[in-house]
Every structure is written in C-alpha cells, then in structure tokens.
C-alpha positions as a LaTeX table, in Angstrom:
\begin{tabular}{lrrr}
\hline
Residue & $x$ (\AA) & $y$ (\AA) & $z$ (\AA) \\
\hline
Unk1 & 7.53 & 78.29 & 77.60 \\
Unk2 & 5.67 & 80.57 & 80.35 \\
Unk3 & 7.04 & 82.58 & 83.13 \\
Unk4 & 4.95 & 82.52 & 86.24 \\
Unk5 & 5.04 & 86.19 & 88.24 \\
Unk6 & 4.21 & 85.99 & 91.99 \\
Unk7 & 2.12 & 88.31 & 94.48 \\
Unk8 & 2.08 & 88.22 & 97.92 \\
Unk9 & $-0.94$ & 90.07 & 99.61 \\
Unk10 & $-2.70$ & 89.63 & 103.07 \\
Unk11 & $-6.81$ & 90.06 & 102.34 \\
Unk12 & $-8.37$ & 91.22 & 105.72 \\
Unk13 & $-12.08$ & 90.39 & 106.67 \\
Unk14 & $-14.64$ & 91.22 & 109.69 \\
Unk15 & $-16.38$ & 87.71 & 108.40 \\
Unk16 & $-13.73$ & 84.24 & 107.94 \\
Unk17 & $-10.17$ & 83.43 & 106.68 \\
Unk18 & $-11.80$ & 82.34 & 103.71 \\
Unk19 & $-13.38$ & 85.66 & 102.95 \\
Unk20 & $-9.91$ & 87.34 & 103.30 \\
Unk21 & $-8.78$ & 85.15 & 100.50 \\
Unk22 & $-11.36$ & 85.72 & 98.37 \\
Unk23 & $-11.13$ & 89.28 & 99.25 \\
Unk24 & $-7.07$ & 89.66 & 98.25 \\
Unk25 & $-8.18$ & 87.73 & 94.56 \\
Unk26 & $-10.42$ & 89.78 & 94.17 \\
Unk27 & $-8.63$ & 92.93 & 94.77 \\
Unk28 & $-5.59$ & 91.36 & 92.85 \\
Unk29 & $-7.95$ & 90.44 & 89.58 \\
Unk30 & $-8.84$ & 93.75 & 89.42 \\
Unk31 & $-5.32$ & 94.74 & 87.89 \\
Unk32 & $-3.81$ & 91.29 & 87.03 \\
Unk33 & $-4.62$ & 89.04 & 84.14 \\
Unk34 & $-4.05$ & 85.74 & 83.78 \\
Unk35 & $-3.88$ & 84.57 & 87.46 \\
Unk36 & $-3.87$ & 80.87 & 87.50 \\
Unk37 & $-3.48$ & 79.67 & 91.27 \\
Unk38 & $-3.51$ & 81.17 & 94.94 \\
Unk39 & $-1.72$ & 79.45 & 97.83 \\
Unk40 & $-2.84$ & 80.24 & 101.31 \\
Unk41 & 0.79 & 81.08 & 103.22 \\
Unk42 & $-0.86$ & 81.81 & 106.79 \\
Unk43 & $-3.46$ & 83.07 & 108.73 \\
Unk44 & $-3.85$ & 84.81 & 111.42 \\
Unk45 & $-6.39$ & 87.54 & 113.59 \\
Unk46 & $-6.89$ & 90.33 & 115.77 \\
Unk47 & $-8.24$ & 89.71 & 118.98 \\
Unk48 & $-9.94$ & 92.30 & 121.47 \\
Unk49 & $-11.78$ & 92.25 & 124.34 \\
Unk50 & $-11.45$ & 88.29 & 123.95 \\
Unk51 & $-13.17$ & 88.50 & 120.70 \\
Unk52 & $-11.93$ & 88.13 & 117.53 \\
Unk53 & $-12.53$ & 91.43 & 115.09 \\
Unk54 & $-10.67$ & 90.72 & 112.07 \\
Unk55 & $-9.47$ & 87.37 & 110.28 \\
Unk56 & $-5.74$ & 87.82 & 108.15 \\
Unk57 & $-5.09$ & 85.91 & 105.09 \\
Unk58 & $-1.38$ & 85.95 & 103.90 \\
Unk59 & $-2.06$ & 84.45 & 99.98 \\
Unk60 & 0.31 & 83.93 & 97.42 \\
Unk61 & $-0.88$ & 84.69 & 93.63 \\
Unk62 & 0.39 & 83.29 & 90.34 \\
Unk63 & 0.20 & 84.55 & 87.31 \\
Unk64 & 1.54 & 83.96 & 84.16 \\
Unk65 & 4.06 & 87.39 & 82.07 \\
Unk66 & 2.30 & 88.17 & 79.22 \\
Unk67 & 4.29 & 88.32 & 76.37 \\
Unk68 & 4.83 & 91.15 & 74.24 \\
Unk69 & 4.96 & 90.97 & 70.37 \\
\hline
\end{tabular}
C-alpha cells in the first residue's frame, strides 16, 4: 500500500499562470522523486500601473514516501 506526501508551492512567472505551474514542478522535481500529480489550488497576479507584471500559481504536488528497506 503507498503513502502519498503533499507539497504546496506558489510558482511565479513574468509570462502565464501556466508557466508558474510548470515553473513550481519544475523546481519541486529537482529534489522530489516520484511525483505523480499536481493540482492547481489558485491563481492569482500582481498588477501595476494597470498592467499585470507577474502571474501566481498556488499548486499542490503529490508524491508517493519511498520506502526504506
């Protein structure tokens, strides 16, 4: 039977929410194995001058405990 570990992480991007996401698995991959899904919790950006300068993505990532021995 598996365990399943969770994440949270907001990715931030000058580009798309989408590019956030990618940009919080990818940053997450580099030190977790075995992750196995990514649900998008929220989004959200920073606005100036009536302009928006950065895109927030709020993801959750699973991954599954390795077992030891």
């Amino acid at each position: 039977m598996a365990v399943i570990n969770t994440i949270d992480l907001t990715g931030v991007s000058a580009e798309g929410w989408g590019d956030a996401a990618r940009e919080a698995l990818s940053e997450a991959a580099r030190t977790i194995r075995g992750i196995n899904k990514l649900d998008v919790i929220d989004t959200e950006a920073v606005v100036e001058d009536g302009t928006i300068t950065e895109y927030h993505t709020h993801v959750r990532i699973y991954f599954e405990v390795e077992r030891q021995g």
